[in-house]
PDB file of C-alpha atoms in Angstrom:
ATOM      1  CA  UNK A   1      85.681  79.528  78.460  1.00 85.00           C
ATOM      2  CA  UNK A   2      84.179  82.877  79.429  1.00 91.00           C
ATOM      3  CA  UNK A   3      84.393  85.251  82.662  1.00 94.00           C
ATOM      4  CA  UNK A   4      80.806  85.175  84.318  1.00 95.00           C
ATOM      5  CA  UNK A   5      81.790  87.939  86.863  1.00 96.00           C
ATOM      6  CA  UNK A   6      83.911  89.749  89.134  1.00 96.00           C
ATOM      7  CA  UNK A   7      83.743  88.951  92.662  1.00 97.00           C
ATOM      8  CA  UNK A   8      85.005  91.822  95.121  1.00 97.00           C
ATOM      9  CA  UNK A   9      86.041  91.976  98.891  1.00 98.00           C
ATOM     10  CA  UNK A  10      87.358  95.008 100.360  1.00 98.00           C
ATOM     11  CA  UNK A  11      87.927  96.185 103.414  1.00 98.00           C
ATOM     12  CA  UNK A  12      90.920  97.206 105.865  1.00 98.00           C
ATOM     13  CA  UNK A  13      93.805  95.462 107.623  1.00 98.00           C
ATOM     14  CA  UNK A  14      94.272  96.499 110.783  1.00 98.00           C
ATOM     15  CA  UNK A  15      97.721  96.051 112.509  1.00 97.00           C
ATOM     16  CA  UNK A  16      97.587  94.266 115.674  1.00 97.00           C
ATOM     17  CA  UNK A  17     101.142  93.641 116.627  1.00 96.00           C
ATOM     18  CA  UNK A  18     104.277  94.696 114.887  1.00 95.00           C
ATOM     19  CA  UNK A  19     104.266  94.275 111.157  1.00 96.00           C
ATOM     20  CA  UNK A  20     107.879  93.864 109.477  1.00 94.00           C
ATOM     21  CA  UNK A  21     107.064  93.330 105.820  1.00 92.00           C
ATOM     22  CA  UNK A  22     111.051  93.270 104.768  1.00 86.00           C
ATOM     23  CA  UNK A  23     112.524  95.424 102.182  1.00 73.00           C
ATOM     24  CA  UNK A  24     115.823  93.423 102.161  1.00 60.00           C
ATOM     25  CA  UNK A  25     118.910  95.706 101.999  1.00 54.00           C
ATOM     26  CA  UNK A  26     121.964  94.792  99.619  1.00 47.00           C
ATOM     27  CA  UNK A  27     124.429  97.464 101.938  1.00 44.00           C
ATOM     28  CA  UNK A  28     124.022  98.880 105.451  1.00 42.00           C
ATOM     29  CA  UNK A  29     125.807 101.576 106.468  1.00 43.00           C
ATOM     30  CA  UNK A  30     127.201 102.359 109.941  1.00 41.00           C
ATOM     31  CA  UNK A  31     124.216 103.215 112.314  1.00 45.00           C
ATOM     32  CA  UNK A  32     121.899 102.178 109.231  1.00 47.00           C
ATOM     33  CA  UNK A  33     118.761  99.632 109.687  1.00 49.00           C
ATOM     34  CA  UNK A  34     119.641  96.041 108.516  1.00 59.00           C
ATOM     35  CA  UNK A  35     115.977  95.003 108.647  1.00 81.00           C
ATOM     36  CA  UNK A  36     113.935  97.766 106.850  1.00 89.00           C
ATOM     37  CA  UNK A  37     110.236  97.707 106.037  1.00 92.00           C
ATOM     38  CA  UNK A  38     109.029  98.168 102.475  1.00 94.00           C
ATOM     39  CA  UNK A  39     107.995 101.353 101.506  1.00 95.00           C
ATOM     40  CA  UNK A  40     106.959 103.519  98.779  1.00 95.00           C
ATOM     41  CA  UNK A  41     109.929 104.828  97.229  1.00 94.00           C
ATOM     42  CA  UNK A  42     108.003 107.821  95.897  1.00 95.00           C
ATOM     43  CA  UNK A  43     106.306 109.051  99.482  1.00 95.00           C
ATOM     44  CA  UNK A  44     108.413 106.559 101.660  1.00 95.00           C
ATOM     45  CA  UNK A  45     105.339 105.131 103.398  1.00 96.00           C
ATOM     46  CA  UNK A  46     105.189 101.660 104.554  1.00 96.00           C
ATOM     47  CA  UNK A  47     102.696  99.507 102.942  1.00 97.00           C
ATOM     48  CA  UNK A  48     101.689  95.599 102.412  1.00 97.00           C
ATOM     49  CA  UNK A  49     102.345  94.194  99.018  1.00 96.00           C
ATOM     50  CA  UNK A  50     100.103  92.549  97.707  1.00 97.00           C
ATOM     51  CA  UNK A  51     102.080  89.088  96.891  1.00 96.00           C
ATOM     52  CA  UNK A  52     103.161  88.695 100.742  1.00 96.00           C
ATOM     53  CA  UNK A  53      99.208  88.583 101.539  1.00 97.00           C
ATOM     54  CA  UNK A  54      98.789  86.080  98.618  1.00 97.00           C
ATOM     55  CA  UNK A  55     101.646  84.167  99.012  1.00 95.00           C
ATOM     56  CA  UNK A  56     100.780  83.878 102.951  1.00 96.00           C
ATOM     57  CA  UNK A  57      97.000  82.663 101.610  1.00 97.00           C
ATOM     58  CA  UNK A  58      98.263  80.419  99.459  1.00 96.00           C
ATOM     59  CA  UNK A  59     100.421  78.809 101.825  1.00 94.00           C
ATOM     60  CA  UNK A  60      98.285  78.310 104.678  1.00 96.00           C
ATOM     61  CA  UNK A  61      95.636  76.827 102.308  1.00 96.00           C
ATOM     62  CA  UNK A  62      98.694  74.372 101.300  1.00 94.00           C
ATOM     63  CA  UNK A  63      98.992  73.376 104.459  1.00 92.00           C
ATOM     64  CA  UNK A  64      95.348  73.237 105.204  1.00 94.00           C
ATOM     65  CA  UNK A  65      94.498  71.020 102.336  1.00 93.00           C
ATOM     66  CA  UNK A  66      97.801  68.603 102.273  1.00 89.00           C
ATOM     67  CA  UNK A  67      98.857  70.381  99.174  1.00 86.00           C
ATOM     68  CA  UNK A  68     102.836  70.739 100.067  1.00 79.00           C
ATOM     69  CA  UNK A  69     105.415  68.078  99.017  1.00 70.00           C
ATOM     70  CA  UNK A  70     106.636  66.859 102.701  1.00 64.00           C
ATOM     71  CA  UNK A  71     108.734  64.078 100.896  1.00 62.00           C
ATOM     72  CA  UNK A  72     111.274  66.256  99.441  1.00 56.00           C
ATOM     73  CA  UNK A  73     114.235  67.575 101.143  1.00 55.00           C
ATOM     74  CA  UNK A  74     114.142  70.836 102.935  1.00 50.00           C
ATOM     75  CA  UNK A  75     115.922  73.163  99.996  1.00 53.00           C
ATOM     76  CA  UNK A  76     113.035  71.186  97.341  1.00 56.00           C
ATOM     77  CA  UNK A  77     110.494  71.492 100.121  1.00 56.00           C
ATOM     78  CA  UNK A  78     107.580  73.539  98.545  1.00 71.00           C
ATOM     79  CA  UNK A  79     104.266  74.194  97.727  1.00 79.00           C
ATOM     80  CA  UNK A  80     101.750  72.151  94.981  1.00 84.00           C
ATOM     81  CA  UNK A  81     102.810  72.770  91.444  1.00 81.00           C
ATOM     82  CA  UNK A  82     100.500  69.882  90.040  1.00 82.00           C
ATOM     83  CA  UNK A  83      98.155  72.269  87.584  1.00 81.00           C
ATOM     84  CA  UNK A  84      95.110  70.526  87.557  1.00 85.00           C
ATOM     85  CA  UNK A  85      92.383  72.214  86.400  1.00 84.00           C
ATOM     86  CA  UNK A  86      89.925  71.351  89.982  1.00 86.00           C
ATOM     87  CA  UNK A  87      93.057  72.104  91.890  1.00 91.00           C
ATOM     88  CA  UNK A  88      92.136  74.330  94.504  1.00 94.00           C
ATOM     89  CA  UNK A  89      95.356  75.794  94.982  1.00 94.00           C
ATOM     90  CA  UNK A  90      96.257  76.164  91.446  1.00 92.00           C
ATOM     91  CA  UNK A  91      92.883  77.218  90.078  1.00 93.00           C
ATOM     92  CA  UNK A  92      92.725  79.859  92.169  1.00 96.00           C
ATOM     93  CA  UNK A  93      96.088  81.536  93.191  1.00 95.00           C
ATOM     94  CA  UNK A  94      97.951  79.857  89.538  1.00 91.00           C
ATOM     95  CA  UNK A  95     100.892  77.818  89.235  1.00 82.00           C
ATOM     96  CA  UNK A  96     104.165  78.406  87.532  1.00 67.00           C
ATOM     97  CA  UNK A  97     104.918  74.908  87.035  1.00 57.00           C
ATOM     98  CA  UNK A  98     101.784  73.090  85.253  1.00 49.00           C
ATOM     99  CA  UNK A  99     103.003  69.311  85.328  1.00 49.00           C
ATOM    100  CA  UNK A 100     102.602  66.718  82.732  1.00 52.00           C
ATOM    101  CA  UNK A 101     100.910  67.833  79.910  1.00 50.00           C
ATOM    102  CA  UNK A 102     101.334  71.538  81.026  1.00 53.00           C
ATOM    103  CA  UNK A 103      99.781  73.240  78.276  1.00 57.00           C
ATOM    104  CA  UNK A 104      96.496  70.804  77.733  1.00 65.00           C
ATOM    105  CA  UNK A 105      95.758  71.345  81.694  1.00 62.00           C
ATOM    106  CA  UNK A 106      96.795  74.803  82.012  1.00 67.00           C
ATOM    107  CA  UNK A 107      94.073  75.588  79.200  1.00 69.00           C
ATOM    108  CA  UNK A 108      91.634  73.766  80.953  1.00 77.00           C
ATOM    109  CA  UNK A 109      92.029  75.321  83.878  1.00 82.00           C
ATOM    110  CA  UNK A 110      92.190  78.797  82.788  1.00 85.00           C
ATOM    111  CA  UNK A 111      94.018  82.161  84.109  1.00 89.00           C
ATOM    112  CA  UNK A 112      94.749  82.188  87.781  1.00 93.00           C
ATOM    113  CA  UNK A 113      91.192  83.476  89.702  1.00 96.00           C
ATOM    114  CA  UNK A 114      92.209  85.742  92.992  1.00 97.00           C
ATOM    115  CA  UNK A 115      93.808  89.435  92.286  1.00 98.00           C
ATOM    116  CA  UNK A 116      95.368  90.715  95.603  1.00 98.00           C
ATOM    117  CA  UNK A 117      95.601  94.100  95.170  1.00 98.00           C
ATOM    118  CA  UNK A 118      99.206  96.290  97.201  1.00 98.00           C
ATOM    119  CA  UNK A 119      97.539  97.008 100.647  1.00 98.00           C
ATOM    120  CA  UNK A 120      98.187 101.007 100.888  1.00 98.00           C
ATOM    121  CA  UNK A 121      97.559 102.771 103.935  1.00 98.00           C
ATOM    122  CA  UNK A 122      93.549 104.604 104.507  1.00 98.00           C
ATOM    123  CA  UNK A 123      93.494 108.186 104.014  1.00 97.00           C
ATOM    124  CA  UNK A 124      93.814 108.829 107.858  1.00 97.00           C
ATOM    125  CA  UNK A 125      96.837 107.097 108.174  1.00 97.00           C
ATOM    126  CA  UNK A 126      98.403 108.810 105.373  1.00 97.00           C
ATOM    127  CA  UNK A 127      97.607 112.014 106.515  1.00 97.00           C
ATOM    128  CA  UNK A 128      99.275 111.120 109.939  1.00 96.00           C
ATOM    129  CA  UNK A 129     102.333 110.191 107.841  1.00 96.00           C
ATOM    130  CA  UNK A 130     102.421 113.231 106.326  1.00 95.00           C
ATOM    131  CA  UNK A 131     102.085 114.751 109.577  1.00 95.00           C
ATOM    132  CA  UNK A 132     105.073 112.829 110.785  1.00 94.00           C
ATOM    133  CA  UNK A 133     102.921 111.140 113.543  1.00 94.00           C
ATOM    134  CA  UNK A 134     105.280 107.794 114.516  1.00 93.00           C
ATOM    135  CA  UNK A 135     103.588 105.165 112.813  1.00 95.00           C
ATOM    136  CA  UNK A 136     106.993 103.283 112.239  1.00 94.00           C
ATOM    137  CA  UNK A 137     109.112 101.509 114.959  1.00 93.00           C
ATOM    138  CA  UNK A 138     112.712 100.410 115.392  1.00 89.00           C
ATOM    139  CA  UNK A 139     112.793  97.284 117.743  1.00 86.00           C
ATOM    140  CA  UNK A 140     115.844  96.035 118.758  1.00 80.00           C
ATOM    141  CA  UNK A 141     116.172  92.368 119.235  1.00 74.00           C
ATOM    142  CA  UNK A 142     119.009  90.119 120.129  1.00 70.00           C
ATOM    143  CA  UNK A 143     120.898  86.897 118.627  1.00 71.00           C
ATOM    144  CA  UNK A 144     121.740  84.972 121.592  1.00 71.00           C
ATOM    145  CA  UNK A 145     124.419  81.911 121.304  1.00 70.00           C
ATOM    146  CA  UNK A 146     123.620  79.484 123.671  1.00 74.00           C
ATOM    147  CA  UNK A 147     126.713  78.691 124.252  1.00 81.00           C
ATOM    148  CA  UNK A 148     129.059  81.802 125.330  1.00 79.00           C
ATOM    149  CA  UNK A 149     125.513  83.966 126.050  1.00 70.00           C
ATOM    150  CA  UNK A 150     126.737  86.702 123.839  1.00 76.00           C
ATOM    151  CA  UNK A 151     124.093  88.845 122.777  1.00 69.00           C
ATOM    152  CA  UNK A 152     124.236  90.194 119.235  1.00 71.00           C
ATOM    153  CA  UNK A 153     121.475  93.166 118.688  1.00 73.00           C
ATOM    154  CA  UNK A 154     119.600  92.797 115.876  1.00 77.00           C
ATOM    155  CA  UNK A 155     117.464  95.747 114.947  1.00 83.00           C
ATOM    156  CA  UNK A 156     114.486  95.663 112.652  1.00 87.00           C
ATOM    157  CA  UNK A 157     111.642  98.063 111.423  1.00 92.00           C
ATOM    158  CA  UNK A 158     107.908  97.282 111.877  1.00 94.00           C
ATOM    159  CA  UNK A 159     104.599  99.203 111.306  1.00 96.00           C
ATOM    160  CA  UNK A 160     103.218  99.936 114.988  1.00 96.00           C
ATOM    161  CA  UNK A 161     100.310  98.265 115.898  1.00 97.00           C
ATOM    162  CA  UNK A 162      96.701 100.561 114.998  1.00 97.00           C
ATOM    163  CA  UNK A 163      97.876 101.143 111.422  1.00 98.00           C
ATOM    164  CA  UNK A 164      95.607 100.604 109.026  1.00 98.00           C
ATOM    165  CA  UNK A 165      95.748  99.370 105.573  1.00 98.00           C
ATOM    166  CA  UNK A 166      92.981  99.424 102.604  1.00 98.00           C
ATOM    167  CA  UNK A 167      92.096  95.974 101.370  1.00 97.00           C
ATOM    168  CA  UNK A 168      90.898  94.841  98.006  1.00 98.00           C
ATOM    169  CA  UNK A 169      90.652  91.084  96.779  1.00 98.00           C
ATOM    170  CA  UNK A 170      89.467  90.712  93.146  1.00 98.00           C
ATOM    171  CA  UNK A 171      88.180  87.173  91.859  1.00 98.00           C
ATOM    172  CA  UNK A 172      87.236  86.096  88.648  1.00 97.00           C
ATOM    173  CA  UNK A 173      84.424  83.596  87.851  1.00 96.00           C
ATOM    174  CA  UNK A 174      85.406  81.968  85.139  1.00 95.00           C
ATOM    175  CA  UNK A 175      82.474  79.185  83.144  1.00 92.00           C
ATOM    176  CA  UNK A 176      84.824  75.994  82.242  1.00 88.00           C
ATOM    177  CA  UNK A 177      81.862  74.423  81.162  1.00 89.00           C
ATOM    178  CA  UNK A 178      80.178  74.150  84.581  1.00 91.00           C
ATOM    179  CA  UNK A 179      78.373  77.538  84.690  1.00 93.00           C
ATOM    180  CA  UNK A 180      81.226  78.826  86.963  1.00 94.00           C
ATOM    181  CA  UNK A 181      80.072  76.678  89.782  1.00 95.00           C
ATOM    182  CA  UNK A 182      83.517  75.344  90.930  1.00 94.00           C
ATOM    183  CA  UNK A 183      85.119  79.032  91.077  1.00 95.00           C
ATOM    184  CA  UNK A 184      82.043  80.123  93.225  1.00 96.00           C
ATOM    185  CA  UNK A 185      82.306  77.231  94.851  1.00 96.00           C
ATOM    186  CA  UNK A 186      86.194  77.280  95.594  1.00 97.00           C
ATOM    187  CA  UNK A 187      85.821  81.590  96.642  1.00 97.00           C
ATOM    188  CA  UNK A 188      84.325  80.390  99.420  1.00 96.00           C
ATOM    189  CA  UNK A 189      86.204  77.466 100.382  1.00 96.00           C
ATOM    190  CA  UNK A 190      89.622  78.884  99.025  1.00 97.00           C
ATOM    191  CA  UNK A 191      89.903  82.763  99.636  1.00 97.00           C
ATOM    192  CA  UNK A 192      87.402  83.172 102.631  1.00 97.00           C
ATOM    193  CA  UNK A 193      89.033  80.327 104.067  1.00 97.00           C
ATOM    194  CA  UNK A 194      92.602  81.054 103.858  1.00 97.00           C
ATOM    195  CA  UNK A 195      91.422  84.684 105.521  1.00 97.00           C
ATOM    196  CA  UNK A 196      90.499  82.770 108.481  1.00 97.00           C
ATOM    197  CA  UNK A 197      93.667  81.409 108.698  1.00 97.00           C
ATOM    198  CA  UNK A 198      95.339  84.325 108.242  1.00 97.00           C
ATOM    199  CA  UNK A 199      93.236  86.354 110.702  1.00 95.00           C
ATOM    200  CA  UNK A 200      94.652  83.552 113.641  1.00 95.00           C
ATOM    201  CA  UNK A 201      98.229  83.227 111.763  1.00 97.00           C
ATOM    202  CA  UNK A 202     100.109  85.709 111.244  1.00 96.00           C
ATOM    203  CA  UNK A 203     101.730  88.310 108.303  1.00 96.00           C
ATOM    204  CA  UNK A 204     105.451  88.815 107.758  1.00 94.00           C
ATOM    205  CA  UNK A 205     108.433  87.783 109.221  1.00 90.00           C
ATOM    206  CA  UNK A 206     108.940  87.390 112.601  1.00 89.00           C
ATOM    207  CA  UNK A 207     105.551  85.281 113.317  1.00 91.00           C
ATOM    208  CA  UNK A 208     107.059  83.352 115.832  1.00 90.00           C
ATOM    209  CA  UNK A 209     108.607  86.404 118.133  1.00 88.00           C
ATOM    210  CA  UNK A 210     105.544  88.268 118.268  1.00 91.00           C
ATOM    211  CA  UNK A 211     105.079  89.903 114.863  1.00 93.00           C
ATOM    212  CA  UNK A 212     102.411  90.092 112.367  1.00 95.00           C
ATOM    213  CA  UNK A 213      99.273  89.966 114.100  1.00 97.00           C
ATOM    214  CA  UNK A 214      96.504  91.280 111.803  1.00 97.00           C
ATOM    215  CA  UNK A 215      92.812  91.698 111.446  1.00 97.00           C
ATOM    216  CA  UNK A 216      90.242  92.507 108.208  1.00 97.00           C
ATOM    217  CA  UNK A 217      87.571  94.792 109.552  1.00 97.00           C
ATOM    218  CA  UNK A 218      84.587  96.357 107.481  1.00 97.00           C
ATOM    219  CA  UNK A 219      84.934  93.444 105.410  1.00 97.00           C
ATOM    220  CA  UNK A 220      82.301  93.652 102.313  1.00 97.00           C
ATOM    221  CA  UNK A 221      81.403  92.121  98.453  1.00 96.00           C
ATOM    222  CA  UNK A 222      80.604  93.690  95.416  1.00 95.00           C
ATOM    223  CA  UNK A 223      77.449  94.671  96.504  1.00 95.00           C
ATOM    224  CA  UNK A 224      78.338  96.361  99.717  1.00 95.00           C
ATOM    225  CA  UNK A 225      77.150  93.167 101.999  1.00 96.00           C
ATOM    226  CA  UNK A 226      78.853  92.576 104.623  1.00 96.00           C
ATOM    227  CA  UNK A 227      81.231  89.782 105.033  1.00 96.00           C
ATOM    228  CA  UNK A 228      81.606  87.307 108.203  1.00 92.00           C
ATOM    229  CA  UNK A 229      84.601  85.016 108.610  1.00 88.00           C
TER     230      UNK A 229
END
């Protein structure tokens, strides 16, 4: 088994809509923010780490490819955890549980292939940080029961939309004895793929009230081509 190459994409994430990736908050104080962003804790700016992109990948390709265990109950409900070394999903974003016969097919398969590096934000955003230019938002939102109509706010934190983030993917292209043709085969099945979903899905909570809405701009390899999704 031997590495053949590094394949790159980089690029930026630009925030359509809202972006609330959560911070989670073991107190709150009185008049504090329940729902805070992450952020830096050295220079308190907001950024995108990078396992909520993968994790968001991995799951839409899950879904895509009929990779997610729809027979178990809701709390076992999760994602493929089979192993296989041609497992598209496992080869290249890993798996913590390799199955029967774990460590013969985990060494067959090799180390997980895509890197997904903490989305930061570009150098003109962070100077409009540091120039305390509003590039965070407190939207207040409402819990309604349906039954007495009493209204319970509910504020949370989100990037605005125009932010930008830098992007950087790394994958490896690892020879298992076929030259490396199923990992160059799977980058473009697998990661560019799953960044089409993403581009029409959306990132962070609150999807499904209006949140998340990205796009990858200035997309481009290792070489400086351009990429097309």
């Amino acid at each position: 088994m031997k590495q053949l190459e590094t394949k790159k994409i980089t690029g930026r994430i630009v925030v359509k809509t809202g972006l609330h990736i959560g911070a989670g908050n073991e107190k709150v104080e009185i008049g504090g923010m329940d729902n805070p962003i992450i952020r830096n804790p050295l220079t308190q700016e907001p950024y995108i780490p990078g396992s909520s992109i993968k994790g968001k990948l991995r799951s839409l390709m899950e879904w895509k490819l009929e990779k997610l265990n729809t027979s178990a109950s809701y709390k076992e409900f999760n994602g493929c955890k089979c192993g296989m070394p041609d497992c598209q999903i496992c080869r290249v974003f890993g798996s913590a549980n390799n199955g029967k016969n774990a460590d013969d097919e985990s060494a067959k398969r090799g180390p997980t292939r895509v890197i997904v590096r903490d989305a930061v934000l570009t150098k003109d955003w962070k100077d409009a940080f540091a120039d305390r230019k509003p590039i965070v938002e407190e939207k207040n939102e409402n819990a309604l029961n349906r039954i007495t109509a009493h209204a319970t706010p509910r504020p949370i934190e989100r990037v605005v939309p125009g932010v930008e983030f830098d992007f950087e993917i790394d994958y490896r292209v690892i020879d298992t004895g076929d030259g490396g043709e199923t990992d160059k085969k799977y980058f473009n099945e697998v990661v560019l793929e799953s960044l089409k979903l993403l581009k029409n899905d959306f990132l962070g909570g609150g999807g499904s009230r209006g949140n998340g809405q990205i796009e990858f701009i200035d997309l481009k390899d290792e070489s400086g081509n351009e990429i097309k999704l």
